[in-house]
Each structure stands twice: as C-alpha cells, then as structure tokens.
XYZ file of N, CA, C and O in Angstrom:
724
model
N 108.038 167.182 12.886
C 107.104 166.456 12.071
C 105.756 166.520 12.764
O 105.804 166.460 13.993
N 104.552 166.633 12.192
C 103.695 166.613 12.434
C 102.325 165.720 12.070
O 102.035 165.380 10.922
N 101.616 165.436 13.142
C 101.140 164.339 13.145
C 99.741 164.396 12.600
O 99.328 165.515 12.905
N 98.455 163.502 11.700
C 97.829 163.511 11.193
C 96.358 163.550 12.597
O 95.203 163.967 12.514
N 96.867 163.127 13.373
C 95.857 162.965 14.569
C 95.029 163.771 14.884
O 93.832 163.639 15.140
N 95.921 164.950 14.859
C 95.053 166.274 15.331
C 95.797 167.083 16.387
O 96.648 166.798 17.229
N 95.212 168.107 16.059
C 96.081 169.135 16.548
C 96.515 168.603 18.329
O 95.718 167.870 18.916
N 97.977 169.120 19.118
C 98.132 168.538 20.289
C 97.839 169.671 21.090
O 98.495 170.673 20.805
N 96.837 169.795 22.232
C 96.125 170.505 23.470
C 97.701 170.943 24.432
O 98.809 170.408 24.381
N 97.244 172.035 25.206
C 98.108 172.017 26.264
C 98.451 170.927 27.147
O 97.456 170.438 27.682
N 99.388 170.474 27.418
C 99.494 169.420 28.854
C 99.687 168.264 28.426
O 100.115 167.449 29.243
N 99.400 167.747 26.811
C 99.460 166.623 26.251
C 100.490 165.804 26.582
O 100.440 164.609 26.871
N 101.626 166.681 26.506
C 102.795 166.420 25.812
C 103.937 166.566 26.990
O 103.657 166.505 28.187
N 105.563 166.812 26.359
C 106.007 166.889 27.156
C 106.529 168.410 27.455
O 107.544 168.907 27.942
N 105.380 168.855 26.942
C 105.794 170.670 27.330
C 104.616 170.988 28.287
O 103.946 172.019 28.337
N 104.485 169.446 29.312
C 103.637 169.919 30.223
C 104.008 171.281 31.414
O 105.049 171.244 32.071
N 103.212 172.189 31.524
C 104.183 173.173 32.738
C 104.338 172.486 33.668
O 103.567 171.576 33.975
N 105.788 172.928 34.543
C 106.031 171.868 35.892
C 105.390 172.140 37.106
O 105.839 171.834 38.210
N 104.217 172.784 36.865
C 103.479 172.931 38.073
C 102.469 171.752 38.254
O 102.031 171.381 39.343
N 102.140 171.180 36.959
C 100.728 170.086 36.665
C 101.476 169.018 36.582
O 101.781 168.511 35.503
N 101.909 168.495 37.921
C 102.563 167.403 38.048
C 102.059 166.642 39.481
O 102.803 166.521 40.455
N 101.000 166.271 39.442
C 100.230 166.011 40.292
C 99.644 164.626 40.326
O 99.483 163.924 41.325
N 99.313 164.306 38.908
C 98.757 163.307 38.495
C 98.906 162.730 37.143
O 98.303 162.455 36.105
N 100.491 162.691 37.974
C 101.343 161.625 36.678
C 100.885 160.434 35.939
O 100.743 160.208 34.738
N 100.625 159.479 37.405
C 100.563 158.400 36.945
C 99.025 158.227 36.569
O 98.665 157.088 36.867
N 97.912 159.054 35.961
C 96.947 158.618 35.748
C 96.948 159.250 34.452
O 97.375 160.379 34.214
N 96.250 158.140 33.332
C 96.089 158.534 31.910
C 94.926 159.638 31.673
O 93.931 159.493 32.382
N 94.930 160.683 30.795
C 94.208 161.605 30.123
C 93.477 160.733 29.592
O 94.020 159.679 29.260
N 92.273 160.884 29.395
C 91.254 160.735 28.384
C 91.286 160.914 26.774
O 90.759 160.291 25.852
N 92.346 162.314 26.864
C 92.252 162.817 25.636
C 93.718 162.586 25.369
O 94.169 163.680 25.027
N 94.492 161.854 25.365
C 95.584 161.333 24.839
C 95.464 160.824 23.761
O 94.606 159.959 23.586
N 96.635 161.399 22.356
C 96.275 160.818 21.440
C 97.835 159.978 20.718
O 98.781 160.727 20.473
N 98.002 158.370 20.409
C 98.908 157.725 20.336
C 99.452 158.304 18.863
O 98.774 158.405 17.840
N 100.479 158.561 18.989
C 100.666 158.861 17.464
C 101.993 158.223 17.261
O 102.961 157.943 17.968
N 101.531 158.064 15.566
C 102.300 157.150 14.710
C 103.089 157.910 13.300
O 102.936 158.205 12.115
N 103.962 157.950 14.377
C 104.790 158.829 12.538
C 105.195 158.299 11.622
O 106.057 158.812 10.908
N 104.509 156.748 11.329
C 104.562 156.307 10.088
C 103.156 156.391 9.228
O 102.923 155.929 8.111
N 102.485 156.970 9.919
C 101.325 156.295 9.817
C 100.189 157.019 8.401
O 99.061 156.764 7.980
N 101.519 158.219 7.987
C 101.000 158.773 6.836
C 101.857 158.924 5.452
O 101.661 159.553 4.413
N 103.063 157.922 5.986
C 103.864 157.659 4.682
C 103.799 156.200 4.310
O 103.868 155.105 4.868
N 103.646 156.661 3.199
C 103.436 154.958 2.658
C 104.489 153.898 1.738
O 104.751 154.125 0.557
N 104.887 153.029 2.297
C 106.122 152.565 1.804
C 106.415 152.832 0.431
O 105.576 152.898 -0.467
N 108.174 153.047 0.267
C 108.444 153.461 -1.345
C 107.998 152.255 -2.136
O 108.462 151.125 -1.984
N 106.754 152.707 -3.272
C 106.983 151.665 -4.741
C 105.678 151.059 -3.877
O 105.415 150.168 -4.685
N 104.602 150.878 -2.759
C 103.385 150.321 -2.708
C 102.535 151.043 -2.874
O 102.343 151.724 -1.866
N 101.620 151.353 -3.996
C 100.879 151.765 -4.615
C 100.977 153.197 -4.803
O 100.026 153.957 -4.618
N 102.497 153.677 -5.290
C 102.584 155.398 -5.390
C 102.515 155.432 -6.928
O 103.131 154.577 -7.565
N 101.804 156.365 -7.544
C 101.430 156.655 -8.533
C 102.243 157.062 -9.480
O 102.561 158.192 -9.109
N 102.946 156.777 -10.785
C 103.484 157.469 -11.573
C 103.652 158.797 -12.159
O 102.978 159.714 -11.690
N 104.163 158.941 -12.767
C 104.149 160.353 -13.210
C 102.402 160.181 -14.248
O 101.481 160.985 -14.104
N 102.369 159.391 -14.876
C 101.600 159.600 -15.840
C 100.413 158.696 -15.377
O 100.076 157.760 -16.103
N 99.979 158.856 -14.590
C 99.289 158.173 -13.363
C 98.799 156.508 -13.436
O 97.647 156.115 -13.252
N 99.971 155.667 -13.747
C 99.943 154.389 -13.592
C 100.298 154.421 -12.323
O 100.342 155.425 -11.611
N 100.741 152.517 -11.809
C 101.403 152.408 -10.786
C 102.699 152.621 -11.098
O 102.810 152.874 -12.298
N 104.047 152.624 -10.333
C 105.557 152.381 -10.636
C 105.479 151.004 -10.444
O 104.881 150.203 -9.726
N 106.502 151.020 -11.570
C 106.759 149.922 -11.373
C 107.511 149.241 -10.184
O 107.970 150.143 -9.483
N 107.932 147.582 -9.496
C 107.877 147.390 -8.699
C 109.900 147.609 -8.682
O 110.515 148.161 -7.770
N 110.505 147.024 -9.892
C 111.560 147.093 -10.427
C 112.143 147.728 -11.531
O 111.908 147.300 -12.662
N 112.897 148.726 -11.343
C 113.559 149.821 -12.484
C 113.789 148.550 -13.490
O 113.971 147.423 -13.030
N 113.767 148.812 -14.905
C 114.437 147.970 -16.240
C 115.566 148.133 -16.045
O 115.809 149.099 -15.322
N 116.935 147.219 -16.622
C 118.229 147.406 -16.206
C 118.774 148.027 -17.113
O 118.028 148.155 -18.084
N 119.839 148.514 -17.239
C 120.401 149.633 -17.739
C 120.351 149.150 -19.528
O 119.822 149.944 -20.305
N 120.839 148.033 -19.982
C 121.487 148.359 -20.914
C 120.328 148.117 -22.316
O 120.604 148.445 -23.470
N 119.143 147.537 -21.924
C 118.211 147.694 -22.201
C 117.183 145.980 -22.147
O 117.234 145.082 -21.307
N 116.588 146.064 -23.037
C 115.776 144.486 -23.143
C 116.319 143.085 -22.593
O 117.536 142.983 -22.436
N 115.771 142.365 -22.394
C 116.334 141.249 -22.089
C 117.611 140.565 -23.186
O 118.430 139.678 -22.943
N 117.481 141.048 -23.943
C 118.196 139.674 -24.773
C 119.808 139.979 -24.197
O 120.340 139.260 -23.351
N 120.271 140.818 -24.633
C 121.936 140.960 -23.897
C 122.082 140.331 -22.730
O 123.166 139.766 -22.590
N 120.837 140.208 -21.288
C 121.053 139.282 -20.396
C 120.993 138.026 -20.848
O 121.744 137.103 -20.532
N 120.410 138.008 -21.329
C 119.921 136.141 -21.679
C 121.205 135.855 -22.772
O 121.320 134.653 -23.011
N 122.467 136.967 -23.681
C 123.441 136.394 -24.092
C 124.107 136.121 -22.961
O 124.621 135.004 -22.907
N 124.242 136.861 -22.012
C 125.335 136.471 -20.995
C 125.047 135.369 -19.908
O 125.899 134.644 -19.395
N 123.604 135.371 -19.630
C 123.358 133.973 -19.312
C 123.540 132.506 -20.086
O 123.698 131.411 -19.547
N 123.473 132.802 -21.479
C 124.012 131.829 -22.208
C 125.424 131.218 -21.828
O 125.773 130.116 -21.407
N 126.162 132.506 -22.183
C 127.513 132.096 -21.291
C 127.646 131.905 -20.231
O 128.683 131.242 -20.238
N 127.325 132.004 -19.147
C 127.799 131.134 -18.190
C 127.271 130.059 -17.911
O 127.786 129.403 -17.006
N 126.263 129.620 -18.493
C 125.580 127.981 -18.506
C 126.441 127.403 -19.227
O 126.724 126.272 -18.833
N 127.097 127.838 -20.363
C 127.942 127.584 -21.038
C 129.299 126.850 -20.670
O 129.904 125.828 -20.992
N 129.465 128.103 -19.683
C 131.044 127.755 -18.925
C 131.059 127.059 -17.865
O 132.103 126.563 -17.442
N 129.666 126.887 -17.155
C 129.574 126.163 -16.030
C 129.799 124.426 -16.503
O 130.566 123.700 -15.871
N 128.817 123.828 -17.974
C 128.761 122.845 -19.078
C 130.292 122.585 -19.607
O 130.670 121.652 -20.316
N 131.088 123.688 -19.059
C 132.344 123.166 -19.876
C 132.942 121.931 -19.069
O 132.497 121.486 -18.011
N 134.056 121.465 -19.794
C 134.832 120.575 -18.891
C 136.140 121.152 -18.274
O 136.950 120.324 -17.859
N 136.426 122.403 -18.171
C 137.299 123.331 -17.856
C 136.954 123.578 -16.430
O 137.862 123.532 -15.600
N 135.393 123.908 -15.957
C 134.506 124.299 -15.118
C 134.219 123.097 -14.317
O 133.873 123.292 -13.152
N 134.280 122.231 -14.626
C 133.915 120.848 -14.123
C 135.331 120.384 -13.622
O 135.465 119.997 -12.462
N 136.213 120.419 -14.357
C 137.510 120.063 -13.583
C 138.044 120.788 -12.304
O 138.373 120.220 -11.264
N 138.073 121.970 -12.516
C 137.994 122.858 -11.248
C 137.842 122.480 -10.405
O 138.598 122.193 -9.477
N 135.866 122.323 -10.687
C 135.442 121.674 -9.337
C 135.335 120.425 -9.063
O 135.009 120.120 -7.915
N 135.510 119.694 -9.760
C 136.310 118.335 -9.507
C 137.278 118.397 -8.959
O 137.557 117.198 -8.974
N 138.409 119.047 -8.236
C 139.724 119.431 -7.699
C 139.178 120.087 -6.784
O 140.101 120.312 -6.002
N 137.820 120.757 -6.187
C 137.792 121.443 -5.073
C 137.061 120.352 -4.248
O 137.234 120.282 -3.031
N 136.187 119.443 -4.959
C 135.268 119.021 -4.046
C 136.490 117.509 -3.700
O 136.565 117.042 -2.563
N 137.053 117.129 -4.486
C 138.351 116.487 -4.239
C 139.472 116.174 -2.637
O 140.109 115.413 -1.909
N 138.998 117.440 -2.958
C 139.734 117.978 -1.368
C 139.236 118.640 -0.404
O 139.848 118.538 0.659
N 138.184 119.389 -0.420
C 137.266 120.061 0.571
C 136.539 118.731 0.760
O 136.179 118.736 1.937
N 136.158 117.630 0.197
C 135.160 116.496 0.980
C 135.664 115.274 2.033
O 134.941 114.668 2.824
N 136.786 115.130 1.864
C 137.667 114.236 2.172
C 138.202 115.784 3.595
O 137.953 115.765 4.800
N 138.615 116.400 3.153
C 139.276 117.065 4.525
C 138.101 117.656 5.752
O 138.390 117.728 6.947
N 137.045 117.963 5.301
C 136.044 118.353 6.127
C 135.518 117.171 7.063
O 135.501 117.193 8.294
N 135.017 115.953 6.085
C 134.906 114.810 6.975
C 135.884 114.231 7.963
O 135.642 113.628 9.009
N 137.075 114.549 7.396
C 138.245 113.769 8.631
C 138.358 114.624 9.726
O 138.701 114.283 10.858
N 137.960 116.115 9.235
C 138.299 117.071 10.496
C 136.595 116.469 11.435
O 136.468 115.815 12.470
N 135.754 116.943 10.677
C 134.631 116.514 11.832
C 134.759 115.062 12.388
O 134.017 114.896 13.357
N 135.495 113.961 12.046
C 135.564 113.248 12.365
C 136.289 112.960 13.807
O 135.960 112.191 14.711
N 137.394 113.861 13.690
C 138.280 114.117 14.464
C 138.038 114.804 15.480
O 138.724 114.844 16.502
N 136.834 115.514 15.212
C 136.640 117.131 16.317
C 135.206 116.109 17.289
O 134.892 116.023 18.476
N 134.756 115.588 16.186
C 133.077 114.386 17.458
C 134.084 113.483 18.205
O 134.037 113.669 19.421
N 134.907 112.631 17.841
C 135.607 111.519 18.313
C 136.306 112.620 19.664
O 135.881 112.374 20.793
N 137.188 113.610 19.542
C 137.448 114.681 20.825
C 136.544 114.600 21.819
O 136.808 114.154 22.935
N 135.098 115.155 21.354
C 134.150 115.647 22.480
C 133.541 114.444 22.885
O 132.887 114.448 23.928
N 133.705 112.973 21.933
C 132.687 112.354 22.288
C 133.869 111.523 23.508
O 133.546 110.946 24.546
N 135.021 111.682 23.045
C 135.881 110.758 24.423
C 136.340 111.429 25.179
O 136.641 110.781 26.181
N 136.731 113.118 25.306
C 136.018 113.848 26.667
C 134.960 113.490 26.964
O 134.573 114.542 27.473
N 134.258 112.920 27.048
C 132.720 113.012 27.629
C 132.723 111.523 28.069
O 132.382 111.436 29.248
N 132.926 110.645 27.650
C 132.423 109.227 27.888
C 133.809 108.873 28.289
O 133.895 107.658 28.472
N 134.967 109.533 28.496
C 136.483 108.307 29.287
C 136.862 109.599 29.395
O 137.486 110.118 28.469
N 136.548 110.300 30.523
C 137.394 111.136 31.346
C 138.645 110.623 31.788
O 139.673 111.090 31.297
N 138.685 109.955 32.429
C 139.906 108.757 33.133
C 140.807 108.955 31.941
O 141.843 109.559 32.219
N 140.654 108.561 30.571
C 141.724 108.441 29.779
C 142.162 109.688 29.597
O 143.365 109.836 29.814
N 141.369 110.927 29.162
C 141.380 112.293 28.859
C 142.261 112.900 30.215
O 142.873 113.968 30.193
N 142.187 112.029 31.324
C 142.696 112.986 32.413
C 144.239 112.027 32.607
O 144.958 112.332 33.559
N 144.498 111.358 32.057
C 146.311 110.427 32.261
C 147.025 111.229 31.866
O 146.730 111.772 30.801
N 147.977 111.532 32.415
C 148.683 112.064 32.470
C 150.040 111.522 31.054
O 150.372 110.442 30.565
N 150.424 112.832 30.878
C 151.530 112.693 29.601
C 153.109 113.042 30.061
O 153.710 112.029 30.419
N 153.587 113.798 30.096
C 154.301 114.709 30.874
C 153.881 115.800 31.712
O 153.204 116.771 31.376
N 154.485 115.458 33.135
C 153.924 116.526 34.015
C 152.830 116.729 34.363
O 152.092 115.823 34.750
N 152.388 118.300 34.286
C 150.682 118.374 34.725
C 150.045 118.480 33.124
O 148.866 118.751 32.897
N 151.279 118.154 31.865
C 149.645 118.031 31.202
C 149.161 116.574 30.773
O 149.698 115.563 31.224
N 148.346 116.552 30.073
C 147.288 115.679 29.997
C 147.033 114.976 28.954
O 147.760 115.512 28.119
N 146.285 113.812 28.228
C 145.819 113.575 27.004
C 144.727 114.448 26.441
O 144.386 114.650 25.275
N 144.267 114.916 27.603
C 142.653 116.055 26.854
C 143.452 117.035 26.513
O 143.236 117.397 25.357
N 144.539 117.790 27.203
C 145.402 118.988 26.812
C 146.057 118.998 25.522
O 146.111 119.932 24.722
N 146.702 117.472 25.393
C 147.213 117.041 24.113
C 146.061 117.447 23.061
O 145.960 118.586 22.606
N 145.279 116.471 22.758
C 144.459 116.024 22.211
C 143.468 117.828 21.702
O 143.096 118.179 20.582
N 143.314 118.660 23.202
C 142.514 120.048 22.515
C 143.332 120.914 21.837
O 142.935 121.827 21.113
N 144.834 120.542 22.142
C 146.067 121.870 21.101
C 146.063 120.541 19.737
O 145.880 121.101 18.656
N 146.163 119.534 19.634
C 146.147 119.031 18.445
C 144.484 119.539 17.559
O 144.474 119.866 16.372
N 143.552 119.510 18.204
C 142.694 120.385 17.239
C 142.971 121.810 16.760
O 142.439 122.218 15.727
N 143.527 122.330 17.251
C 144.416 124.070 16.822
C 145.475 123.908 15.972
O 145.756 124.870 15.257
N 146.062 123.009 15.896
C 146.942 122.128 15.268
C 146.307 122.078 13.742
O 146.530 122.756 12.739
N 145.286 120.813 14.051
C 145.317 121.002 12.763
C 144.660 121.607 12.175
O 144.840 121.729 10.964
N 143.556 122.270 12.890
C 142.447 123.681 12.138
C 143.725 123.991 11.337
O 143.742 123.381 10.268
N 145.141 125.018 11.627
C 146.275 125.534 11.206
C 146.671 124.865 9.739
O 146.698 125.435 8.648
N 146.931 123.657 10.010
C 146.922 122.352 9.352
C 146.600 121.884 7.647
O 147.267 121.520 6.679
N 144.987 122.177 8.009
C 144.052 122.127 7.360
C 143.820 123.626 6.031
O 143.444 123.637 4.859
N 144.273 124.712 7.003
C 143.901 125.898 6.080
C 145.105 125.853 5.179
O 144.976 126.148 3.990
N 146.463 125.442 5.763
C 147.138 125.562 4.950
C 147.386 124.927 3.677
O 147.796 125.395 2.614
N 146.997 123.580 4.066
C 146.627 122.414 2.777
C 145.598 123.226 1.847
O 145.543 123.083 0.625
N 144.945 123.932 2.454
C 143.735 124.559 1.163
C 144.378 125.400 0.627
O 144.277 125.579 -0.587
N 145.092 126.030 1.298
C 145.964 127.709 0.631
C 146.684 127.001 -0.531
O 146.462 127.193 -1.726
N 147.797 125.946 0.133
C 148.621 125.026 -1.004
C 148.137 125.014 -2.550
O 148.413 125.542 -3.627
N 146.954 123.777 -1.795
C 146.429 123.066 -2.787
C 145.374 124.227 -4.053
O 145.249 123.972 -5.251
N 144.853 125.263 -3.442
C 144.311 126.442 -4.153
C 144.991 126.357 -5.086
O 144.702 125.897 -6.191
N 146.574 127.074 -4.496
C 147.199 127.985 -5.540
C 148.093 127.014 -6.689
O 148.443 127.395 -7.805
N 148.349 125.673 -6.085
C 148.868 124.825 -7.048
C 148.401 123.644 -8.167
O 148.974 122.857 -8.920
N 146.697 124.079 -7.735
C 146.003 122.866 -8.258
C 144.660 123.445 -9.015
O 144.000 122.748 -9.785
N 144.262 125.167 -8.613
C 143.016 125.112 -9.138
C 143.413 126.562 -9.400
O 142.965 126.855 -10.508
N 144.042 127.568 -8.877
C 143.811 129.250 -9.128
C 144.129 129.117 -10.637
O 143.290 129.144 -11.537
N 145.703 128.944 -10.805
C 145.743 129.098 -12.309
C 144.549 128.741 -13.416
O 144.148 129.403 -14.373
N 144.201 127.638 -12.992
C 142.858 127.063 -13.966
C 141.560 128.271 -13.769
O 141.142 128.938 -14.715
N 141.232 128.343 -12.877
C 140.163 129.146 -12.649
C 140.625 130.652 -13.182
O 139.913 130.922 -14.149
N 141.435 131.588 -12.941
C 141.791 132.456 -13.617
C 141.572 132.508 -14.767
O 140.964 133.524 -15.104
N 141.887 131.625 -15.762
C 141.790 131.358 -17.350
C 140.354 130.606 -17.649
O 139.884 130.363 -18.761
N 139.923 130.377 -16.678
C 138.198 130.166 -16.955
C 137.527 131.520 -16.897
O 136.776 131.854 -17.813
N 137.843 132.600 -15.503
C 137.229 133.489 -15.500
C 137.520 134.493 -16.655
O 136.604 135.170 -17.121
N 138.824 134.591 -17.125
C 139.672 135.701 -18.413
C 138.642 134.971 -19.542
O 138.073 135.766 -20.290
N 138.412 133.844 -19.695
C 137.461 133.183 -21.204
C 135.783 133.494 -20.809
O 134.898 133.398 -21.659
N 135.622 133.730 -19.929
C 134.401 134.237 -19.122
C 133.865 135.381 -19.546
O 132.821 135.544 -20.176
N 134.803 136.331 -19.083
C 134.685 137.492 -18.962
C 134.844 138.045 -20.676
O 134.303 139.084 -21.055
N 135.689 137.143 -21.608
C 135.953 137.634 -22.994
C 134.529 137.475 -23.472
O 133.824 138.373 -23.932
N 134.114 135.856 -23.253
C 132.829 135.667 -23.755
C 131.228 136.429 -23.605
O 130.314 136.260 -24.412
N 131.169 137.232 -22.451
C 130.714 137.439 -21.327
C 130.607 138.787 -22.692
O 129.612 138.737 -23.415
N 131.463 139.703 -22.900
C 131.623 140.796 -22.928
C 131.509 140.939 -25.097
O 131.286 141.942 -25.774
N 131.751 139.619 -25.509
C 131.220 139.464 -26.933
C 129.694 139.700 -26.893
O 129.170 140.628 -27.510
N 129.011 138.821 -26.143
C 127.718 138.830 -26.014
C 126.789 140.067 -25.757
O 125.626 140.366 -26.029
N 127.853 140.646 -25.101
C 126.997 142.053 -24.589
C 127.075 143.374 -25.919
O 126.447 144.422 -26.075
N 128.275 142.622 -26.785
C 128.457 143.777 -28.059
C 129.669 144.499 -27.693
O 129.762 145.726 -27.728
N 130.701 143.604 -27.300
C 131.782 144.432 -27.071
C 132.013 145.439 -25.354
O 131.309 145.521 -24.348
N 133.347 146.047 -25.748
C 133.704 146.880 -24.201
C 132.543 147.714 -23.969
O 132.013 148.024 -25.036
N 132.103 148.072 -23.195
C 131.461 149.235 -22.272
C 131.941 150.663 -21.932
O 131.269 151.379 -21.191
C-alpha cells in the first residue's frame, strides 16, 4: 500500500543498508509519519452515489415500505397487551423476584458475618471443618438449588404457555406481513 505523503527517499525506511547504522538513535529531519488510513474514508461518510447524491446512511429493508413493519409491530404491542403475555410474566417475575432477593439476601448476610464474627465463622462443626466452610458449600448448594427451581418451575408453569403465545405470534406476525414468505 502506498502512502499519500510522498514518495519514500533512500534510508527512510526499513530497507535502510546495514552499513548506515551509525546514528540510530537520532531522528531524520526528513521523516515522514504515515497514516494508512489517512486516505480512505469511512464506509457511508460522505461517499457519493451512483447518481451523485449522498448514500444513504441505511439500506431500505427488504420487503418494502413501512407499513408491513408497522403491521407486525402492531402485533406484538398487541401480544405484549394481551392477558396471555401478562400472565407469563406474571409467573416469571413471581418467582425470579422472591428467589433473587432471598439469594442476595443470603449471599450479604455470608460476607457480612465473615467479616464482622470471625469467632463464630471459625467454631468449629465437626473436625477441622467449620461454620464459614459450612455456610460457603451451602452457597454452592443453593446457587444448584436455585437453578433448578427455575428449570422446574420454567417447564411446568410458563414454557407451555409461552410456546402457544409465540405459535399465535408468529401466525399473527405472518397474516400481517401477507402470508408465508
């Protein structure tokens, strides 16, 4: 690639001969910094069209004008407004709000009584282990615990529903657009 700067002199560069190695460490005068960006100009900022407008900044989307988006945005404001959509997430936030708080509850109350009652954290349980030993495998515990209650509760309380929201989704979704593709 070649650079807009100007042409490069003998010695410039690094096809200095290895005899002119004398006076490395002192800069040329005629050194010239070059920038090999410095003559392309980012794609789509001010490159000219074919028919000498600007381009535009964003291609139009395939299937043409707005309105087919704005049917399918209909629908999903639609489905989000349903009470199908609302129950769902009424059943996620149900259980993701209540289990997140008890876990952080559980995980500050850990660090905060490691930290402030060592003495208790260090009594002994059986043997050499400990209440802090207890107490840090019961957080692994129930991280374990916890995912599994979500896996459960997913598949017995919300997938089926959500499936048959997304299948009425996707039917509606695909009326709007004028049928299959």
């Amino acid at each position: 690639m070649q650079s807009s700067n100007g042409p490069r002199g003998a010695g410039d560069g690094p096809e200095r001969p290895a005899g002119n190695q004398e006076d490395r460490g002192t800069p040329s005068r005629d050194v010239t910094f070059e920038d090999p960006w410095h003559d392309a100009p980012a794609s789509g900022w001010g490159e000219l069209h074919d028919t000498g407008t600007p381009a535009p900044a964003v291609p139009p989307a395939r299937g043409g004008p707005g309105a087919t988006a704005a049917g399918a945005r209909d629908v999903y404001v639609e489905v989000q407004r349903s009470a199908a959509f609302q129950e769902v997430r009424g059943r996620y936030r149900r259980f993701v709000v209540p289990g997140t708080v008890g876990f952080l509850v559980w995980y500050v109350g850990y660090v905060v009584t490691a930290t402030t009652a060592p003495g208790f954290m260090a009594r002994p349980v059986a043997g050499a282990v400990n209440v802090g030993m207890v107490a840090g495998l019961g957080q692994f515990l129930t991280t374990f615990l916890l995912s599994w209650a979500y896996a459960r509760h997913a598949r017995l309380r919300r997938d089926r529903a959500a499936l048959e929201l997304r299948w009425d989704t996707q039917e509606l979704a695909r009326g709007a657009r004028g049928g299959a593709q």
